[in-house]
Amino acid sequence: MPRGERPLDAAGGPLAEFAGGLRELRQKAGNPTYRVLAQRAHYSIATLSAAAAGRHLPTRSVALAYVRACAGDEEQWARTWHETATRLAAAEPRPPSASNASDESGGSGESGEDTARPPYAGLASFQPADADCFFGRERFVSDLADRLRHGRLLALFGASGSGKSSILRAGLLPLLADAVVFTPGWHPLEECAIQLSARARDTPGRLLAELSADPVNLHRAVRQFLADRPENDAELVLVIDQFEEVFTLCTDPAERTAFIAALVRAAQAPNSRCRVVIAVRADFYAHCTRHPDLVEALHDAQIPVGPMTTAELRRAIVQPALRAGLTVEGALLAHLTAEAKGQPGVLPLLSHALLETWHRRRGNALTLAGFQAAGSIEGALAQTAEALYTQLNRHQQQLARQIFLRLTALGEGTEDTKRRLTRAELDETDDTALILERAARARLLTLDDNRVEIAHEALIRCWPRLTSWLTEDRDRLRTHRRLTEATDIWESFNHDPGALYRGVRLATARELPRTDLTRRERDFLDASTAAEVTEATLVRRRLQRVRQLAALLVLLLLAAGAAFEYAVHVQHAVTRQRNVILAQRVADQAAALHQDNPSLAAQLSLAAYRLAPDDITRDGLLSATATPLGGNTSGLSTVALGADGHTLVTSEFDGTVRLWDITHPHHPAVLSTFTAHAAGSAVIALSPDGTTLASGSSDSTVRIWDIGDPRHPVPYGPTLRGHTQAVFSVAFSPDGKTVASGSYDHTVRLWDVTDPHHPAHLATLTGHTLNVKPVAFSPDGRTLASGSDDRTVRLWNIADPRHPTPLATLTGHKDFVDTLAFSPDGRTLASGSDDRTVRLWNIADPRHPALAGILTGYADVVADVAFSRDGRTLATGSYDRTVRVWNVADLRHPTQLAMLTGDTSATQSVAFTTDGTRVISGSADHTAQIWETTVAAATARACALTRRTITRAEWRHYLPGTGYPAPALPLAGEPPTEVLRWRLGPAARNSRPGPESGNETPQGTRA
């Protein structure tokens, strides 16, 4: 019996309240054991139990993991955690100041203010006076000084917040005998003249006039300034910080060019006594290349400033504290280095967080609790963001909202993340440039060359204003994001009209506020609207011409029977052409409605097919009648169908395996769910009799499961170990006694599972030079095929599985091989690849395989292939979100039977039902789909999906110019071919029911 938790101290204060809340949350969740909570939260039992013990405040991540495991409100508990941390910090005594260290009361003077000098600079850059507190860049500064001794002009390039200013001011300047440091500002020549004149005790007006007249005068002025000093002992170093202001603030191109020329000539003159160091933000590198003399000077003078290493970060954190007589708690140091490592713009944020932690120090120690009470890096970042926003005017605030929303990628079942965009996505206005510049200075954004991104994703989580923007209308944000992507595609296709919006997509996009759109997005919508109007006008004109032609033909009928016959032929041709155009447009509109209104989408797709039965409308009908299997918690990696044809097994990327009853394919039911591998990403295979399941995982292991009772699956025997990297695929031999596994360790392993309670390793197959991905047994069990990232397929003789031998190597794929499948007769092998093709191999003689055919037309990776039981049909799934069905009876001339669309993310796996009439697919969008492959079955399914007959108004909107159908719904036992008979001209003439009272006059045959 588990031991109960220690009672909490009633007077324990904030800690006891917080721990009591966690315990109450656990009790409401059904009081799961800590072992169960550990499996859900991915933290140890000791860590989670300590979180609710009330002895100390757990970290934010541990607390939220505990809440998540108990199905609590994470947002509410995040606020509770911060409130508790703040209360604990307020309850701690303030540390004594440096001048009152002996104050026994623990205060900091009569005023209560902390008068000790902070050891950290906060968001501001380090200055020369802070040199004694500047650590971590010693090696970089030493190398910089050495480079300066051998070169007369150096340029530091780095992202905003990488520490360039601090390196120059607190690192390099104290090492220089004579230096002038300044920022260019609005008038760089004037600023240069002012700084040099102050050193020379001269008036800046005269020097400014000389610099404006001839840039060489800067070189002369420096020589004059040093004229009274020995020639070889004295030089002046000009340090220009934030050199990008030459491009952002200086609006006079002539002054900009003159200033750059003056610096270059002062450094490169034969008798120069001047050295120049500039610090430039990395995103302004292209601006520098527009000045040829500067480009030549920078040829061997560029010094990149990157993120600090772990050792440098430790020195930057610990050494200032040590000099101030403080210590840094080990947990705080580990947390800070882990969070800041590799972040290009995090140094000012780190310094600011440390400064706030110093204000909350405990005695002479900087603690993790104080850091968390200060809001950590996230809290400081949120305060900075709010300060920036409040300083903008109303129009700029609206523009800032649009920019930050564009910089956020909406999560689908995950947290929102930052999104990098190019400046071309934003309107080039003065306000846009100002916001980007201020945000970069405030360390909120990182500007790199032509790209913009949020400096830290903590801004998305912790800036309340941005959070409220993101939660106002996420559907509208998704619509806007899709519009942006469509605009990019349209521009990449040189404004091709075929890439424009139409129908429902256009109507939805037009509902977005115009003020939220950029110029290019407005141009895209305007072009889409114009194209729709043009197409509608064209359809109306065609209808008008057809009517005029019909009237003329009636007159000609009186003159000659031949003319009448010709007129009827023309009429039918035009009607067919009109029907094809209209039907294909309706099919597109039905696809767009499938997710939100399946009933209307099914009726429209059926109407489109009956109006013009061709490949496009057929695929639309098949796609609109798919049955989704939802409820999955992650993307699907594998789908497999049991031997009974009723049990479906799906595996997910998070390691979850689900067993479904699909006896009634359109009413699937979950039989059981279990976690095959806690480490995540499970791949599965079923034994031929369907009672045993093998699973492989990224944890490098294979497990065998008893699913004879699909409602209570249990594991067999020990876990199979031997692979050293992730297992990508598993497969059963036809007799069910052997399992093959392919792994990223470049090998295939064979396992004896004759007794699944005592599985044993048989052999290891080597030969592939890169990751082994798919493995597949031939139907006779004597041949094994394996595919690899080395772009080959290998065939192995495994008649004796303990002594496998290679048979042949199949080459031809131009990228990774991702999937393999044998035909039921064992004479054909299908292989799918990252090169966007499926290759069909004749392996009647496995020692001499030959390429028989290639399937093309995919827009992305082919992830899975599967044969039907008669071997005449092949199904494929691709990352281009399609399932394609092929007739492969003639391998040299395969034909596509259907292309099924509807998956909203990459299609990962496909399988045929036992009768071959349906295809099952699994997708990264967390769903499996059951697809009909015949028009008759899809028609019946469309009738079953009909919940409300399409109205006259809807019919006129989607199918103008055609007769409204009789509002018939399928009746019990009624054949599908006799329901929903719409009067749509020649396509339905032979099966059209007679007119009903109150219906409109049929117009399809008259159009």
PDB file of C-alpha atoms in Angstrom, residues 756-897:
ATOM      1  CA  PRO A 756       7.041 -14.631 -28.101  1.00  0.00           C
ATOM      2  CA  HIS A 757       7.647 -15.030 -24.373  1.00  0.00           C
ATOM      3  CA  HIS A 758      11.309 -15.813 -25.104  1.00  0.00           C
ATOM      4  CA  PRO A 759      12.329 -13.967 -28.294  1.00  0.00           C
ATOM      5  CA  ALA A 760      15.914 -14.343 -29.474  1.00  0.00           C
ATOM      6  CA  HIS A 761      18.294 -12.555 -31.816  1.00  0.00           C
ATOM      7  CA  LEU A 762      18.990 -14.499 -35.040  1.00  0.00           C
ATOM      8  CA  ALA A 763      21.253 -12.361 -37.214  1.00  0.00           C
ATOM      9  CA  THR A 764      22.389  -8.833 -38.063  1.00  0.00           C
ATOM     10  CA  LEU A 765      22.403  -7.752 -41.731  1.00  0.00           C
ATOM     11  CA  THR A 766      25.023  -5.168 -42.644  1.00  0.00           C
ATOM     12  CA  GLY A 767      25.910  -3.539 -45.917  1.00  0.00           C
ATOM     13  CA  HIS A 768      23.941  -0.313 -45.991  1.00  0.00           C
ATOM     14  CA  THR A 769      26.131   2.749 -45.475  1.00  0.00           C
ATOM     15  CA  LEU A 770      23.412   5.014 -44.016  1.00  0.00           C
ATOM     16  CA  ASN A 771      20.174   4.722 -42.012  1.00  0.00           C
ATOM     17  CA  VAL A 772      18.100   1.613 -42.751  1.00  0.00           C
ATOM     18  CA  LYS A 773      14.443   2.659 -43.041  1.00  0.00           C
ATOM     19  CA  PRO A 774      11.884   0.175 -44.474  1.00  0.00           C
ATOM     20  CA  VAL A 775      12.072  -3.633 -44.284  1.00  0.00           C
ATOM     21  CA  ALA A 776       9.657  -6.093 -45.956  1.00  0.00           C
ATOM     22  CA  PHE A 777       9.336  -9.894 -46.293  1.00  0.00           C
ATOM     23  CA  SER A 778       8.401 -11.564 -49.550  1.00  0.00           C
ATOM     24  CA  PRO A 779       5.165 -13.623 -49.459  1.00  0.00           C
ATOM     25  CA  ASP A 780       7.124 -16.909 -49.429  1.00  0.00           C
ATOM     26  CA  GLY A 781       9.276 -15.670 -46.524  1.00  0.00           C
ATOM     27  CA  ARG A 782      12.545 -16.527 -48.296  1.00  0.00           C
ATOM     28  CA  THR A 783      13.494 -12.981 -49.315  1.00  0.00           C
ATOM     29  CA  LEU A 784      13.856  -9.806 -47.251  1.00  0.00           C
ATOM     30  CA  ALA A 785      14.050  -6.310 -48.777  1.00  0.00           C
ATOM     31  CA  SER A 786      15.581  -3.335 -46.980  1.00  0.00           C
ATOM     32  CA  GLY A 787      15.748   0.344 -48.016  1.00  0.00           C
ATOM     33  CA  SER A 788      18.176   2.972 -46.838  1.00  0.00           C
ATOM     34  CA  ASP A 789      19.188   6.611 -46.896  1.00  0.00           C
ATOM     35  CA  ASP A 790      22.117   5.455 -49.047  1.00  0.00           C
ATOM     36  CA  ARG A 791      19.478   5.450 -51.871  1.00  0.00           C
ATOM     37  CA  THR A 792      19.598   1.678 -52.423  1.00  0.00           C
ATOM     38  CA  VAL A 793      17.307  -1.304 -51.893  1.00  0.00           C
ATOM     39  CA  ARG A 794      18.977  -4.558 -50.896  1.00  0.00           C
ATOM     40  CA  LEU A 795      17.533  -8.060 -51.296  1.00  0.00           C
ATOM     41  CA  TRP A 796      18.587 -10.792 -48.852  1.00  0.00           C
ATOM     42  CA  ASN A 797      18.163 -14.586 -48.897  1.00  0.00           C
ATOM     43  CA  ILE A 798      16.773 -15.491 -45.463  1.00  0.00           C
ATOM     44  CA  ALA A 799      15.724 -19.093 -46.155  1.00  0.00           C
ATOM     45  CA  ASP A 800      17.989 -19.761 -43.163  1.00  0.00           C
ATOM     46  CA  PRO A 801      17.346 -16.685 -41.006  1.00  0.00           C
ATOM     47  CA  ARG A 802      20.408 -17.439 -38.876  1.00  0.00           C
ATOM     48  CA  HIS A 803      22.676 -17.187 -41.923  1.00  0.00           C
ATOM     49  CA  PRO A 804      21.215 -14.570 -44.313  1.00  0.00           C
ATOM     50  CA  THR A 805      23.099 -13.834 -47.540  1.00  0.00           C
ATOM     51  CA  PRO A 806      22.845 -10.862 -49.944  1.00  0.00           C
ATOM     52  CA  LEU A 807      21.099 -11.423 -53.280  1.00  0.00           C
ATOM     53  CA  ALA A 808      21.136  -8.086 -55.129  1.00  0.00           C
ATOM     54  CA  THR A 809      21.308  -4.312 -54.731  1.00  0.00           C
ATOM     55  CA  LEU A 810      18.705  -2.159 -56.515  1.00  0.00           C
ATOM     56  CA  THR A 811      19.909   1.323 -57.494  1.00  0.00           C
ATOM     57  CA  GLY A 812      18.195   4.188 -59.269  1.00  0.00           C
ATOM     58  CA  HIS A 813      16.545   6.271 -56.566  1.00  0.00           C
ATOM     59  CA  LYS A 814      18.079   9.728 -56.308  1.00  0.00           C
ATOM     60  CA  ASP A 815      17.244  10.248 -52.616  1.00  0.00           C
ATOM     61  CA  PHE A 816      16.395   8.348 -49.417  1.00  0.00           C
ATOM     62  CA  VAL A 817      14.315   5.150 -49.754  1.00  0.00           C
ATOM     63  CA  ASP A 818      11.399   5.440 -47.286  1.00  0.00           C
ATOM     64  CA  THR A 819       8.996   2.538 -47.993  1.00  0.00           C
ATOM     65  CA  LEU A 820       8.847  -0.964 -49.533  1.00  0.00           C
ATOM     66  CA  ALA A 821       6.077  -3.457 -50.337  1.00  0.00           C
ATOM     67  CA  PHE A 822       5.982  -6.862 -52.092  1.00  0.00           C
ATOM     68  CA  SER A 823       3.085  -7.779 -54.354  1.00  0.00           C
ATOM     69  CA  PRO A 824       1.034 -10.772 -53.128  1.00  0.00           C
ATOM     70  CA  ASP A 825       2.583 -13.020 -55.817  1.00  0.00           C
ATOM     71  CA  GLY A 826       6.093 -11.957 -54.745  1.00  0.00           C
ATOM     72  CA  ARG A 827       7.109 -11.036 -58.321  1.00  0.00           C
ATOM     73  CA  THR A 828       6.988  -7.244 -57.857  1.00  0.00           C
ATOM     74  CA  LEU A 829       8.587  -4.914 -55.316  1.00  0.00           C
ATOM     75  CA  ALA A 830       7.433  -1.282 -54.946  1.00  0.00           C
ATOM     76  CA  SER A 831       9.790   1.298 -53.410  1.00  0.00           C
ATOM     77  CA  GLY A 832       8.961   4.911 -52.466  1.00  0.00           C
ATOM     78  CA  SER A 833      11.557   7.620 -51.996  1.00  0.00           C
ATOM     79  CA  ASP A 834      12.327  11.200 -51.056  1.00  0.00           C
ATOM     80  CA  ASP A 835      12.992  11.736 -54.782  1.00  0.00           C
ATOM     81  CA  ARG A 836       9.169  11.910 -55.178  1.00  0.00           C
ATOM     82  CA  THR A 837       8.829   8.721 -57.191  1.00  0.00           C
ATOM     83  CA  VAL A 838       7.700   5.116 -56.732  1.00  0.00           C
ATOM     84  CA  ARG A 839       9.722   2.501 -58.574  1.00  0.00           C
ATOM     85  CA  LEU A 840       8.264  -0.899 -59.548  1.00  0.00           C
ATOM     86  CA  TRP A 841      10.846  -3.715 -59.721  1.00  0.00           C
ATOM     87  CA  ASN A 842      10.475  -7.127 -61.385  1.00  0.00           C
ATOM     88  CA  ILE A 843      12.003  -9.537 -58.863  1.00  0.00           C
ATOM     89  CA  ALA A 844      10.746 -12.822 -60.313  1.00  0.00           C
ATOM     90  CA  ASP A 845      14.439 -13.729 -60.169  1.00  0.00           C
ATOM     91  CA  PRO A 846      15.620 -11.910 -57.008  1.00  0.00           C
ATOM     92  CA  ARG A 847      19.263 -12.342 -58.038  1.00  0.00           C
ATOM     93  CA  HIS A 848      18.619 -10.392 -61.252  1.00  0.00           C
ATOM     94  CA  PRO A 849      15.983  -7.712 -60.496  1.00  0.00           C
ATOM     95  CA  ALA A 850      14.960  -5.237 -63.198  1.00  0.00           C
ATOM     96  CA  LEU A 851      13.166  -1.887 -63.183  1.00  0.00           C
ATOM     97  CA  ALA A 852       9.668  -2.342 -64.638  1.00  0.00           C
ATOM     98  CA  GLY A 853       8.027   1.059 -64.185  1.00  0.00           C
ATOM     99  CA  ILE A 854       8.121   4.418 -62.393  1.00  0.00           C
ATOM    100  CA  LEU A 855       5.191   6.312 -60.810  1.00  0.00           C
ATOM    101  CA  THR A 856       5.655  10.094 -60.847  1.00  0.00           C
ATOM    102  CA  GLY A 857       3.640  13.255 -60.256  1.00  0.00           C
ATOM    103  CA  TYR A 858       4.220  13.618 -56.502  1.00  0.00           C
ATOM    104  CA  ALA A 859       5.027  17.031 -55.066  1.00  0.00           C
ATOM    105  CA  ASP A 860       6.880  15.708 -52.023  1.00  0.00           C
ATOM    106  CA  VAL A 861       8.300  12.585 -50.323  1.00  0.00           C
ATOM    107  CA  VAL A 862       6.518   9.245 -50.944  1.00  0.00           C
ATOM    108  CA  ALA A 863       6.128   7.955 -47.376  1.00  0.00           C
ATOM    109  CA  ASP A 864       4.303   4.615 -47.836  1.00  0.00           C
ATOM    110  CA  VAL A 865       3.110   2.095 -50.464  1.00  0.00           C
ATOM    111  CA  ALA A 866       0.709  -0.860 -50.168  1.00  0.00           C
ATOM    112  CA  PHE A 867      -0.621  -3.514 -52.596  1.00  0.00           C
ATOM    113  CA  SER A 868      -4.220  -4.746 -52.645  1.00  0.00           C
ATOM    114  CA  ARG A 869      -4.710  -8.461 -52.040  1.00  0.00           C
ATOM    115  CA  ASP A 870      -5.118  -9.214 -55.754  1.00  0.00           C
ATOM    116  CA  GLY A 871      -1.895  -7.326 -56.516  1.00  0.00           C
ATOM    117  CA  ARG A 872      -3.496  -5.305 -59.322  1.00  0.00           C
ATOM    118  CA  THR A 873      -3.814  -2.067 -57.337  1.00  0.00           C
ATOM    119  CA  LEU A 874      -1.215  -0.015 -55.454  1.00  0.00           C
ATOM    120  CA  ALA A 875      -1.929   2.724 -52.892  1.00  0.00           C
ATOM    121  CA  THR A 876       0.670   5.389 -52.054  1.00  0.00           C
ATOM    122  CA  GLY A 877       0.827   8.081 -49.364  1.00  0.00           C
ATOM    123  CA  SER A 878       2.926  11.220 -49.732  1.00  0.00           C
ATOM    124  CA  TYR A 879       4.008  14.251 -47.754  1.00  0.00           C
ATOM    125  CA  ASP A 880       2.176  16.292 -50.430  1.00  0.00           C
ATOM    126  CA  ARG A 881      -0.984  15.320 -48.421  1.00  0.00           C
ATOM    127  CA  THR A 882      -2.402  12.981 -51.065  1.00  0.00           C
ATOM    128  CA  VAL A 883      -3.313   9.294 -51.249  1.00  0.00           C
ATOM    129  CA  ARG A 884      -3.034   7.966 -54.807  1.00  0.00           C
ATOM    130  CA  VAL A 885      -4.466   4.693 -56.128  1.00  0.00           C
ATOM    131  CA  TRP A 886      -2.807   3.099 -59.184  1.00  0.00           C
ATOM    132  CA  ASN A 887      -3.654   0.255 -61.547  1.00  0.00           C
ATOM    133  CA  VAL A 888      -0.402  -1.734 -61.753  1.00  0.00           C
ATOM    134  CA  ALA A 889      -1.702  -4.788 -63.601  1.00  0.00           C
ATOM    135  CA  ASP A 890       0.653  -3.746 -66.423  1.00  0.00           C
ATOM    136  CA  LEU A 891       3.850  -2.701 -64.639  1.00  0.00           C
ATOM    137  CA  ARG A 892       5.242  -0.942 -67.700  1.00  0.00           C
ATOM    138  CA  HIS A 893       2.117   1.171 -68.158  1.00  0.00           C
ATOM    139  CA  PRO A 894       0.658   1.926 -64.714  1.00  0.00           C
ATOM    140  CA  THR A 895      -2.336   4.291 -64.625  1.00  0.00           C
ATOM    141  CA  GLN A 896      -3.638   6.475 -61.829  1.00  0.00           C
ATOM    142  CA  LEU A 897      -7.140   5.508 -60.705  1.00  0.00           C
TER     143      LEU A 897
END
